[in-house]
mmCIF file of C-alpha atoms in Angstrom:
data_model
loop_
_atom_site.group_PDB
_atom_site.id
_atom_site.type_symbol
_atom_site.label_atom_id
_atom_site.label_comp_id
_atom_site.label_asym_id
_atom_site.label_seq_id
_atom_site.Cartn_x
_atom_site.Cartn_y
_atom_site.Cartn_z
ATOM 1 C CA MET A 1 -33.669 95.241 117.940
ATOM 2 C CA GLN A 2 -30.726 96.100 119.916
ATOM 3 C CA ARG A 3 -27.186 96.871 118.586
ATOM 4 C CA LEU A 4 -24.473 95.758 120.927
ATOM 5 C CA VAL A 5 -20.713 96.038 120.255
ATOM 6 C CA GLN A 6 -18.731 93.710 123.124
ATOM 7 C CA PRO A 7 -14.969 93.451 122.395
ATOM 8 C CA LEU A 8 -13.988 90.537 124.638
ATOM 9 C CA GLU A 9 -10.491 89.375 125.564
ATOM 10 C CA GLY A 10 -9.506 85.682 127.014
ATOM 11 C CA HIS A 11 -12.175 83.189 127.138
ATOM 12 C CA ALA A 12 -15.359 85.008 128.428
ATOM 13 C CA ALA A 13 -18.883 83.782 129.047
ATOM 14 C CA ALA A 14 -22.003 85.786 128.971
ATOM 15 C CA GLY A 15 -24.624 83.537 130.944
ATOM 16 C CA LEU A 16 -28.035 82.891 129.606
ATOM 17 C CA HIS A 17 -29.862 86.275 129.943
ATOM 18 C CA TYR A 18 -33.270 87.368 128.685
ATOM 19 C CA GLN A 19 -35.681 90.439 128.784
ATOM 20 C CA ASP A 20 -38.969 89.887 130.744
ATOM 21 C CA ALA A 21 -42.162 91.700 129.537
ATOM 22 C CA PRO A 22 -42.626 94.592 128.951
ATOM 23 C CA PHE A 23 -38.976 95.079 127.776
ATOM 24 C CA GLN A 24 -38.357 91.965 125.588
ATOM 25 C CA GLU A 25 -37.049 92.359 122.110
ATOM 26 C CA ALA A 26 -35.555 90.179 119.271
ATOM 27 C CA LYS A 27 -31.708 89.675 118.844
ATOM 28 C CA LEU A 28 -29.752 89.258 115.467
ATOM 29 C CA VAL A 29 -26.396 88.191 117.094
ATOM 30 C CA ARG A 30 -23.011 87.744 114.578
ATOM 31 C CA CYS A 31 -19.472 87.809 115.529
ATOM 32 C CA THR A 32 -17.301 89.887 113.623
ATOM 33 C CA ARG A 33 -13.693 89.145 115.313
ATOM 34 C CA GLY A 34 -12.967 86.103 116.646
ATOM 35 C CA ALA A 35 -15.271 82.908 117.489
ATOM 36 C CA ILE A 36 -18.072 82.353 119.958
ATOM 37 C CA TYR A 37 -20.162 79.199 120.642
ATOM 38 C CA ASP A 38 -23.593 80.763 120.868
ATOM 39 C CA VAL A 39 -26.513 79.501 122.588
ATOM 40 C CA ALA A 40 -30.304 80.450 122.767
ATOM 41 C CA ILE A 41 -33.341 78.874 124.698
ATOM 42 C CA ASP A 42 -36.809 79.329 124.131
ATOM 43 C CA LEU A 43 -38.559 80.456 127.130
ATOM 44 C CA ARG A 44 -41.909 81.224 126.342
ATOM 45 C CA ARG A 45 -44.211 79.001 128.335
ATOM 46 C CA ASP A 46 -46.876 78.887 125.705
ATOM 47 C CA SER A 47 -44.336 78.160 122.600
ATOM 48 C CA PRO A 48 -44.439 74.472 121.343
ATOM 49 C CA THR A 49 -40.846 74.668 121.569
ATOM 50 C CA PHE A 50 -40.610 75.758 125.254
ATOM 51 C CA LYS A 51 -37.161 74.551 126.935
ATOM 52 C CA HIS A 52 -35.737 73.531 123.430
ATOM 53 C CA TRP A 53 -32.516 75.088 122.849
ATOM 54 C CA VAL A 54 -29.906 75.804 119.841
ATOM 55 C CA ALA A 55 -26.293 75.978 119.644
ATOM 56 C CA VAL A 56 -24.126 77.485 116.657
ATOM 57 C CA VAL A 57 -20.439 78.494 116.425
ATOM 58 C CA LEU A 58 -20.426 82.222 114.979
ATOM 59 C CA THR A 59 -16.946 83.286 113.656
ATOM 60 C CA ALA A 60 -15.525 86.232 111.805
ATOM 61 C CA GLU A 61 -15.088 83.725 108.870
ATOM 62 C CA ASN A 62 -18.354 81.947 108.536
ATOM 63 C CA ARG A 63 -20.268 85.254 108.633
ATOM 64 C CA ALA A 64 -22.998 83.277 110.158
ATOM 65 C CA MET A 65 -25.867 84.991 112.394
ATOM 66 C CA LEU A 66 -28.228 83.475 115.227
ATOM 67 C CA TYR A 67 -31.643 85.449 115.503
ATOM 68 C CA VAL A 68 -33.133 84.997 118.715
ATOM 69 C CA PRO A 69 -36.739 85.834 119.273
ATOM 70 C CA GLU A 70 -38.501 87.848 121.892
ATOM 71 C CA GLY A 71 -38.780 85.655 125.177
ATOM 72 C CA CYS A 72 -35.880 83.673 124.242
ATOM 73 C CA GLY A 73 -32.818 83.161 126.476
ATOM 74 C CA HIS A 74 -29.279 84.036 125.068
ATOM 75 C CA GLY A 75 -25.540 83.301 126.007
ATOM 76 C CA PHE A 76 -22.310 82.687 124.696
ATOM 77 C CA LEU A 77 -18.884 81.641 125.159
ATOM 78 C CA THR A 78 -15.820 83.374 123.428
ATOM 79 C CA LEU A 79 -13.395 80.451 121.431
ATOM 80 C CA GLU A 80 -10.743 82.998 120.890
ATOM 81 C CA ASP A 81 -9.062 86.055 122.295
ATOM 82 C CA GLU A 82 -10.142 89.553 121.448
ATOM 83 C CA CYS A 83 -13.710 88.607 119.937
ATOM 84 C CA GLU A 84 -16.374 91.322 118.882
ATOM 85 C CA VAL A 85 -19.905 90.476 119.241
ATOM 86 C CA PHE A 86 -22.837 92.278 117.735
#
């Protein structure tokens, strides 16, 4: 699993992205400062949930996390200034 820290200022969008085989990896996303609208979509053609998506608001206060499996797209929109995303 990758650990990535992104300090973001202003309202920023990280477009949907994913890693193709053989570089696929799962992600566990959380927001430790500010708030984000986080989206994941299943891009695995053989999956029964292919093209299904989920969205959740992650904040430093709610301490929620989103698990994004291998082969799924991921993106988010910051809802506050100075967000930090792991």
